[in-house]
N, C-alpha and C. Protein backbone atom coordinates (compact mmCIF):
# COMPACT_ATOMS: atom_id res chain seq x y z
N MET A 1 -79.10 -114.00 89.99
CA MET A 1 -79.72 -113.22 91.03
C MET A 1 -80.65 -114.13 91.83
N ARG A 2 -80.58 -114.03 93.13
CA ARG A 2 -81.44 -114.88 93.99
C ARG A 2 -81.98 -114.03 95.09
N SER A 3 -83.29 -114.15 95.33
CA SER A 3 -83.93 -113.41 96.38
C SER A 3 -83.83 -114.21 97.69
N GLN A 4 -83.63 -113.43 98.81
CA GLN A 4 -83.59 -114.06 100.13
C GLN A 4 -84.48 -113.23 101.04
N PRO A 5 -85.83 -113.48 100.93
CA PRO A 5 -86.80 -112.66 101.71
C PRO A 5 -86.60 -112.81 103.19
N GLY A 6 -86.25 -113.94 103.72
CA GLY A 6 -86.03 -114.12 105.13
C GLY A 6 -84.92 -113.20 105.70
N ARG A 7 -83.94 -112.89 104.88
CA ARG A 7 -82.83 -112.03 105.28
C ARG A 7 -83.05 -110.58 104.83
N ASN A 8 -84.17 -110.34 104.16
CA ASN A 8 -84.46 -109.06 103.53
C ASN A 8 -83.30 -108.62 102.69
N ALA A 9 -82.90 -109.54 101.81
CA ALA A 9 -81.74 -109.30 100.92
C ALA A 9 -81.88 -110.12 99.68
N PHE A 10 -81.01 -109.84 98.70
CA PHE A 10 -80.86 -110.72 97.56
C PHE A 10 -79.40 -110.75 97.18
N THR A 11 -79.06 -111.83 96.46
CA THR A 11 -77.66 -111.93 96.03
C THR A 11 -77.57 -111.77 94.55
N LEU A 12 -76.53 -111.05 94.15
CA LEU A 12 -76.27 -110.81 92.73
C LEU A 12 -74.78 -111.29 92.55
N GLY A 13 -74.67 -112.48 91.96
CA GLY A 13 -73.34 -113.08 91.93
C GLY A 13 -72.94 -113.50 93.35
N LYS A 14 -71.84 -113.03 93.81
CA LYS A 14 -71.39 -113.31 95.20
C LYS A 14 -71.67 -112.19 96.17
N VAL A 15 -72.27 -111.11 95.67
CA VAL A 15 -72.54 -109.91 96.52
C VAL A 15 -73.95 -110.04 97.13
N ILE A 16 -73.98 -109.82 98.45
CA ILE A 16 -75.29 -109.83 99.15
C ILE A 16 -75.76 -108.40 99.34
N TRP A 17 -76.98 -108.13 98.90
CA TRP A 17 -77.55 -106.80 98.99
C TRP A 17 -78.68 -106.82 100.04
N THR A 18 -78.59 -106.01 101.05
CA THR A 18 -79.60 -105.90 102.07
C THR A 18 -80.58 -104.77 101.85
N ASN A 19 -80.26 -103.89 100.90
CA ASN A 19 -81.14 -102.76 100.61
C ASN A 19 -81.88 -103.07 99.28
N VAL A 20 -83.02 -103.69 99.41
CA VAL A 20 -83.77 -104.12 98.23
C VAL A 20 -84.72 -103.04 97.77
N ARG A 21 -84.25 -102.22 96.86
CA ARG A 21 -85.11 -101.15 96.29
C ARG A 21 -84.95 -101.17 94.76
N PRO A 22 -86.01 -100.93 94.08
CA PRO A 22 -85.94 -101.04 92.63
C PRO A 22 -84.84 -100.16 92.00
N ARG A 23 -84.65 -98.96 92.48
CA ARG A 23 -83.61 -98.10 91.89
C ARG A 23 -82.21 -98.70 92.09
N VAL A 24 -81.96 -99.26 93.27
CA VAL A 24 -80.67 -99.85 93.52
C VAL A 24 -80.44 -101.05 92.61
N VAL A 25 -81.47 -101.92 92.51
CA VAL A 25 -81.37 -103.09 91.65
C VAL A 25 -81.16 -102.68 90.19
N ALA A 26 -81.91 -101.73 89.70
CA ALA A 26 -81.81 -101.24 88.34
C ALA A 26 -80.45 -100.66 88.06
N ALA A 27 -79.92 -99.92 88.98
CA ALA A 27 -78.59 -99.31 88.85
C ALA A 27 -77.52 -100.37 88.75
N GLU A 28 -77.62 -101.39 89.59
CA GLU A 28 -76.60 -102.42 89.60
C GLU A 28 -76.70 -103.25 88.31
N LEU A 29 -77.89 -103.59 87.87
CA LEU A 29 -78.05 -104.29 86.60
C LEU A 29 -77.53 -103.50 85.41
N LYS A 30 -77.74 -102.15 85.44
CA LYS A 30 -77.21 -101.34 84.36
C LYS A 30 -75.71 -101.31 84.38
N LYS A 31 -75.08 -101.27 85.60
CA LYS A 31 -73.65 -101.29 85.71
C LYS A 31 -73.09 -102.60 85.12
N LEU A 32 -73.71 -103.72 85.45
CA LEU A 32 -73.26 -104.99 84.92
C LEU A 32 -73.40 -105.06 83.40
N ARG A 33 -74.58 -104.59 82.92
CA ARG A 33 -74.78 -104.57 81.47
C ARG A 33 -73.77 -103.70 80.73
N ASP A 34 -73.50 -102.53 81.27
CA ASP A 34 -72.51 -101.64 80.64
C ASP A 34 -71.11 -102.25 80.64
N ARG A 35 -70.76 -102.96 81.73
CA ARG A 35 -69.43 -103.59 81.76
C ARG A 35 -69.40 -104.66 80.73
N THR A 36 -70.45 -105.41 80.54
CA THR A 36 -70.49 -106.50 79.55
C THR A 36 -70.46 -105.90 78.18
N LYS A 37 -71.16 -104.80 77.99
CA LYS A 37 -71.23 -104.20 76.60
C LYS A 37 -69.84 -103.73 76.19
N ASP A 38 -69.04 -103.33 77.13
CA ASP A 38 -67.69 -102.87 76.87
C ASP A 38 -66.74 -104.05 76.57
N ALA A 39 -67.19 -105.22 76.89
CA ALA A 39 -66.30 -106.38 76.68
C ALA A 39 -66.01 -106.57 75.21
N ASN A 40 -64.94 -107.22 74.90
CA ASN A 40 -64.54 -107.35 73.50
C ASN A 40 -65.35 -108.45 72.80
N SER A 41 -66.40 -108.00 72.14
CA SER A 41 -67.30 -108.95 71.50
C SER A 41 -66.61 -109.68 70.35
N GLN A 42 -65.68 -109.06 69.66
CA GLN A 42 -64.95 -109.71 68.58
C GLN A 42 -64.17 -110.91 69.09
N GLU A 43 -63.47 -110.73 70.20
CA GLU A 43 -62.72 -111.82 70.81
C GLU A 43 -63.64 -112.94 71.23
N PHE A 44 -64.80 -112.56 71.79
CA PHE A 44 -65.78 -113.57 72.23
C PHE A 44 -66.28 -114.34 71.00
N LEU A 45 -66.54 -113.65 69.94
CA LEU A 45 -67.00 -114.34 68.70
C LEU A 45 -65.94 -115.30 68.20
N GLU A 46 -64.67 -114.90 68.22
CA GLU A 46 -63.60 -115.76 67.78
C GLU A 46 -63.53 -117.05 68.67
N SER A 47 -63.80 -116.90 69.93
CA SER A 47 -63.80 -118.02 70.88
C SER A 47 -65.00 -118.93 70.53
N LEU A 48 -66.15 -118.33 70.27
CA LEU A 48 -67.30 -119.16 69.91
C LEU A 48 -67.05 -119.91 68.62
N TYR A 49 -66.40 -119.26 67.70
CA TYR A 49 -66.08 -119.93 66.39
C TYR A 49 -65.15 -121.13 66.62
N GLY A 50 -64.10 -120.91 67.46
CA GLY A 50 -63.19 -122.02 67.78
C GLY A 50 -63.93 -123.19 68.43
N ALA A 51 -64.81 -122.82 69.35
CA ALA A 51 -65.61 -123.92 70.05
C ALA A 51 -66.54 -124.62 69.05
N ASN A 52 -67.06 -123.85 68.10
CA ASN A 52 -67.97 -124.40 67.08
C ASN A 52 -67.18 -125.46 66.26
N GLU A 53 -65.94 -125.11 65.92
CA GLU A 53 -65.15 -126.07 65.16
C GLU A 53 -64.87 -127.37 65.90
N GLN A 54 -64.76 -127.23 67.24
CA GLN A 54 -64.51 -128.40 68.05
C GLN A 54 -65.74 -129.27 68.25
N LEU A 55 -66.90 -128.63 68.36
CA LEU A 55 -68.09 -129.32 68.74
C LEU A 55 -69.02 -129.69 67.56
N LYS A 56 -68.88 -129.04 66.45
CA LYS A 56 -69.78 -129.24 65.35
C LYS A 56 -69.73 -130.68 64.88
N GLY A 57 -70.86 -131.30 64.81
CA GLY A 57 -70.97 -132.64 64.30
C GLY A 57 -71.64 -132.64 62.92
N SER A 58 -72.72 -133.35 62.88
CA SER A 58 -73.49 -133.42 61.59
C SER A 58 -74.46 -132.32 61.43
N VAL A 59 -74.64 -131.45 62.44
CA VAL A 59 -75.56 -130.31 62.35
C VAL A 59 -74.80 -129.05 62.07
N ASP A 60 -75.47 -128.04 61.57
CA ASP A 60 -74.83 -126.79 61.18
C ASP A 60 -74.74 -125.79 62.35
N PHE A 61 -75.23 -126.13 63.51
CA PHE A 61 -75.23 -125.21 64.66
C PHE A 61 -74.68 -125.90 65.89
N VAL A 62 -74.34 -125.11 66.89
CA VAL A 62 -73.89 -125.59 68.14
C VAL A 62 -74.65 -124.87 69.24
N LYS A 63 -75.10 -125.61 70.23
CA LYS A 63 -75.80 -124.98 71.35
C LYS A 63 -74.88 -124.19 72.25
N PHE A 64 -75.34 -123.03 72.69
CA PHE A 64 -74.51 -122.20 73.58
C PHE A 64 -74.19 -122.96 74.86
N ARG A 65 -75.10 -123.77 75.33
CA ARG A 65 -74.83 -124.53 76.57
C ARG A 65 -73.64 -125.47 76.38
N ASP A 66 -73.58 -126.10 75.22
CA ASP A 66 -72.42 -127.00 74.95
C ASP A 66 -71.10 -126.23 74.85
N ILE A 67 -71.18 -125.00 74.31
CA ILE A 67 -69.95 -124.19 74.21
C ILE A 67 -69.54 -123.80 75.65
N TYR A 68 -70.51 -123.40 76.48
CA TYR A 68 -70.16 -123.03 77.85
C TYR A 68 -69.57 -124.20 78.62
N ASP A 69 -70.17 -125.41 78.43
CA ASP A 69 -69.61 -126.62 79.06
C ASP A 69 -68.17 -126.89 78.60
N LEU A 70 -67.91 -126.62 77.33
CA LEU A 70 -66.55 -126.79 76.76
C LEU A 70 -65.58 -125.79 77.42
N PHE A 71 -66.02 -124.53 77.48
CA PHE A 71 -65.18 -123.50 78.11
C PHE A 71 -64.93 -123.86 79.59
N CYS A 72 -65.88 -124.54 80.26
CA CYS A 72 -65.73 -124.81 81.66
C CYS A 72 -64.67 -125.91 81.91
N LEU A 73 -64.18 -126.59 80.86
CA LEU A 73 -63.12 -127.53 81.02
C LEU A 73 -61.86 -126.90 81.43
N ALA A 74 -61.69 -125.61 81.15
CA ALA A 74 -60.49 -124.84 81.51
C ALA A 74 -60.56 -124.64 83.04
N PRO A 75 -59.47 -124.93 83.75
CA PRO A 75 -59.52 -124.75 85.18
C PRO A 75 -59.89 -123.31 85.59
N GLY A 76 -60.81 -123.22 86.50
CA GLY A 76 -61.25 -121.93 87.03
C GLY A 76 -62.24 -121.14 86.20
N TYR A 77 -62.54 -121.60 84.96
CA TYR A 77 -63.43 -120.81 84.08
C TYR A 77 -64.82 -120.64 84.71
N LYS A 78 -65.33 -121.73 85.16
CA LYS A 78 -66.75 -121.68 85.69
C LYS A 78 -66.83 -120.82 86.95
N LYS A 79 -65.76 -120.81 87.74
CA LYS A 79 -65.76 -120.02 88.95
C LYS A 79 -65.70 -118.54 88.59
N GLU A 80 -64.94 -118.19 87.59
CA GLU A 80 -64.76 -116.79 87.19
C GLU A 80 -65.85 -116.31 86.22
N ASN A 81 -66.48 -117.18 85.50
CA ASN A 81 -67.48 -116.78 84.49
C ASN A 81 -68.76 -117.62 84.62
N SER A 82 -69.74 -117.03 85.29
CA SER A 82 -71.01 -117.72 85.50
C SER A 82 -71.77 -117.90 84.17
N LEU A 83 -72.74 -118.76 84.21
CA LEU A 83 -73.55 -118.94 83.01
C LEU A 83 -74.31 -117.63 82.70
N ALA A 84 -74.67 -116.83 83.71
CA ALA A 84 -75.35 -115.54 83.45
C ALA A 84 -74.42 -114.60 82.79
N ALA A 85 -73.14 -114.58 83.21
CA ALA A 85 -72.20 -113.68 82.56
C ALA A 85 -71.94 -114.10 81.13
N PHE A 86 -71.86 -115.39 80.88
CA PHE A 86 -71.71 -115.91 79.54
C PHE A 86 -72.86 -115.50 78.67
N SER A 87 -74.08 -115.56 79.22
CA SER A 87 -75.30 -115.16 78.50
C SER A 87 -75.25 -113.67 78.18
N GLN A 88 -74.77 -112.90 79.13
CA GLN A 88 -74.62 -111.45 78.89
C GLN A 88 -73.66 -111.17 77.76
N GLN A 89 -72.63 -111.95 77.62
CA GLN A 89 -71.66 -111.75 76.54
C GLN A 89 -72.34 -112.10 75.21
N ILE A 90 -73.21 -113.08 75.19
CA ILE A 90 -73.97 -113.40 73.97
C ILE A 90 -74.90 -112.24 73.62
N TYR A 91 -75.52 -111.68 74.62
CA TYR A 91 -76.38 -110.53 74.37
C TYR A 91 -75.59 -109.34 73.82
N ALA A 92 -74.43 -109.09 74.39
CA ALA A 92 -73.60 -107.96 73.93
C ALA A 92 -73.18 -108.19 72.50
N LEU A 93 -72.78 -109.46 72.15
CA LEU A 93 -72.45 -109.77 70.78
C LEU A 93 -73.60 -109.60 69.84
N ASN A 94 -74.79 -110.03 70.27
CA ASN A 94 -75.99 -109.94 69.46
C ASN A 94 -76.36 -108.49 69.21
N MET A 95 -76.12 -107.61 70.18
CA MET A 95 -76.45 -106.19 70.05
C MET A 95 -75.34 -105.41 69.36
N SER A 96 -74.18 -105.99 69.15
CA SER A 96 -73.06 -105.31 68.50
C SER A 96 -73.27 -105.27 67.04
N GLU A 97 -72.40 -104.53 66.36
CA GLU A 97 -72.48 -104.46 64.91
C GLU A 97 -71.52 -105.42 64.21
N ILE A 98 -70.97 -106.33 64.95
CA ILE A 98 -70.04 -107.30 64.37
C ILE A 98 -70.87 -108.35 63.55
N ALA A 99 -70.47 -108.47 62.32
CA ALA A 99 -71.25 -109.39 61.42
C ALA A 99 -70.45 -110.67 61.04
N THR A 100 -69.12 -110.61 61.17
CA THR A 100 -68.34 -111.78 60.80
C THR A 100 -67.14 -111.99 61.75
N THR A 101 -66.56 -113.18 61.64
CA THR A 101 -65.31 -113.44 62.32
C THR A 101 -64.17 -112.69 61.58
N ARG A 102 -63.00 -112.73 62.09
CA ARG A 102 -61.89 -112.08 61.40
C ARG A 102 -61.58 -112.74 60.08
N LYS A 103 -61.98 -114.01 59.93
CA LYS A 103 -61.73 -114.67 58.66
C LYS A 103 -62.86 -114.42 57.64
N GLY A 104 -63.86 -113.66 58.04
CA GLY A 104 -64.97 -113.34 57.17
C GLY A 104 -66.12 -114.30 57.22
N VAL A 105 -66.16 -115.15 58.20
CA VAL A 105 -67.18 -116.17 58.35
C VAL A 105 -68.41 -115.52 59.04
N LYS A 106 -69.58 -115.55 58.37
CA LYS A 106 -70.79 -114.99 58.96
C LYS A 106 -71.32 -115.91 60.05
N TYR A 107 -72.08 -115.32 60.94
CA TYR A 107 -72.66 -116.14 62.02
C TYR A 107 -74.13 -115.70 62.23
N GLY A 108 -74.88 -116.55 62.88
CA GLY A 108 -76.26 -116.26 63.23
C GLY A 108 -76.56 -116.81 64.63
N ILE A 109 -77.32 -116.10 65.40
CA ILE A 109 -77.68 -116.54 66.72
C ILE A 109 -79.14 -116.94 66.70
N GLU A 110 -79.47 -118.14 67.17
CA GLU A 110 -80.80 -118.65 67.10
C GLU A 110 -81.48 -118.66 68.48
N SER A 111 -82.77 -118.41 68.44
CA SER A 111 -83.58 -118.48 69.61
C SER A 111 -84.11 -119.94 69.75
N PRO A 112 -84.51 -120.33 70.99
CA PRO A 112 -84.95 -121.68 71.19
C PRO A 112 -86.32 -121.96 70.48
N THR A 113 -86.51 -123.19 70.06
CA THR A 113 -87.78 -123.61 69.52
C THR A 113 -88.51 -124.43 70.62
N SER A 114 -89.68 -124.88 70.30
CA SER A 114 -90.49 -125.55 71.31
C SER A 114 -89.88 -126.87 71.80
N GLY A 115 -89.00 -127.48 71.00
CA GLY A 115 -88.39 -128.75 71.43
C GLY A 115 -87.15 -128.62 72.29
N ALA A 116 -86.73 -127.40 72.56
CA ALA A 116 -85.50 -127.21 73.30
C ALA A 116 -85.66 -127.49 74.82
N LYS A 117 -84.65 -128.10 75.40
CA LYS A 117 -84.68 -128.37 76.84
C LYS A 117 -84.45 -127.05 77.56
N ASP A 118 -85.06 -126.89 78.74
CA ASP A 118 -84.88 -125.70 79.55
C ASP A 118 -83.39 -125.46 79.89
N ARG A 119 -82.67 -126.52 80.16
CA ARG A 119 -81.25 -126.41 80.49
C ARG A 119 -80.47 -125.77 79.39
N ASP A 120 -80.85 -125.94 78.14
CA ASP A 120 -80.09 -125.43 76.99
C ASP A 120 -80.50 -124.00 76.62
N ILE A 121 -81.48 -123.42 77.26
CA ILE A 121 -81.89 -122.09 76.94
C ILE A 121 -81.27 -121.08 77.87
N LEU A 122 -80.58 -120.10 77.29
CA LEU A 122 -79.93 -119.04 78.12
C LEU A 122 -80.79 -117.79 77.96
N THR A 123 -81.15 -117.19 79.07
CA THR A 123 -82.02 -116.02 79.08
C THR A 123 -81.33 -114.85 79.76
N VAL A 124 -81.50 -113.68 79.12
CA VAL A 124 -81.02 -112.43 79.71
C VAL A 124 -82.14 -111.42 79.64
N ILE A 125 -82.03 -110.37 80.39
CA ILE A 125 -82.99 -109.29 80.36
C ILE A 125 -82.41 -108.12 79.51
N SER A 126 -83.18 -107.71 78.48
CA SER A 126 -82.67 -106.69 77.55
C SER A 126 -82.77 -105.32 78.23
N GLU A 127 -82.26 -104.34 77.52
CA GLU A 127 -82.22 -102.98 78.07
C GLU A 127 -83.62 -102.41 78.34
N ASP A 128 -84.62 -102.89 77.59
CA ASP A 128 -85.96 -102.40 77.77
C ASP A 128 -86.75 -103.34 78.72
N GLY A 129 -86.14 -104.28 79.39
CA GLY A 129 -86.75 -105.09 80.37
C GLY A 129 -87.37 -106.40 79.84
N ARG A 130 -87.25 -106.65 78.53
CA ARG A 130 -87.83 -107.90 77.97
C ARG A 130 -86.82 -109.04 78.16
N PRO A 131 -87.34 -110.22 78.46
CA PRO A 131 -86.38 -111.38 78.52
C PRO A 131 -86.08 -111.83 77.09
N LEU A 132 -84.83 -112.09 76.80
CA LEU A 132 -84.39 -112.63 75.52
C LEU A 132 -83.78 -113.97 75.76
N SER A 133 -84.10 -114.93 74.90
CA SER A 133 -83.60 -116.28 75.06
C SER A 133 -82.70 -116.64 73.88
N TYR A 134 -81.61 -117.31 74.21
CA TYR A 134 -80.66 -117.73 73.19
C TYR A 134 -80.52 -119.23 73.29
N TYR A 135 -80.26 -119.88 72.12
CA TYR A 135 -80.13 -121.30 72.07
C TYR A 135 -78.85 -121.79 71.41
N SER A 136 -78.59 -121.30 70.19
CA SER A 136 -77.47 -121.80 69.47
C SER A 136 -76.91 -120.73 68.54
N ILE A 137 -75.76 -121.11 67.94
CA ILE A 137 -75.08 -120.24 66.99
C ILE A 137 -74.67 -121.09 65.79
N TRP A 138 -74.67 -120.49 64.61
CA TRP A 138 -74.18 -121.20 63.40
C TRP A 138 -73.18 -120.26 62.70
N PHE A 139 -72.32 -120.86 61.91
CA PHE A 139 -71.34 -120.10 61.14
C PHE A 139 -71.36 -120.63 59.69
N LYS A 140 -71.34 -119.72 58.72
CA LYS A 140 -71.30 -120.08 57.35
C LYS A 140 -70.41 -119.15 56.55
């Protein structure tokens, strides 16, 4: 989301909104959240697990930013799936009741610590308006 005060508008993705009113903004954000909530979180978890297997080195976790960068190697992925949309999928997975992959592997989602780079922190706004930050995922 980007504000454009000179044009009395803001952009949400590729859509330009000229009617900047809190109700309109809240309704659009709710629509996006609901669409993401309906996304298949299990499939997303399986994709995260596959990326984890590719990226995992000597540490037990993988940063979400590194997974997103790996996904972006596929042609057109970055154009079709913004970092904000990827973050919303993480939020939907975190809020879901899914506890394991199909193989029974448990996962955990970690918040950033004080040493994390800003680039590696993915932030979304929760249903109650609080910002939530995500950093990495682990599988055991």
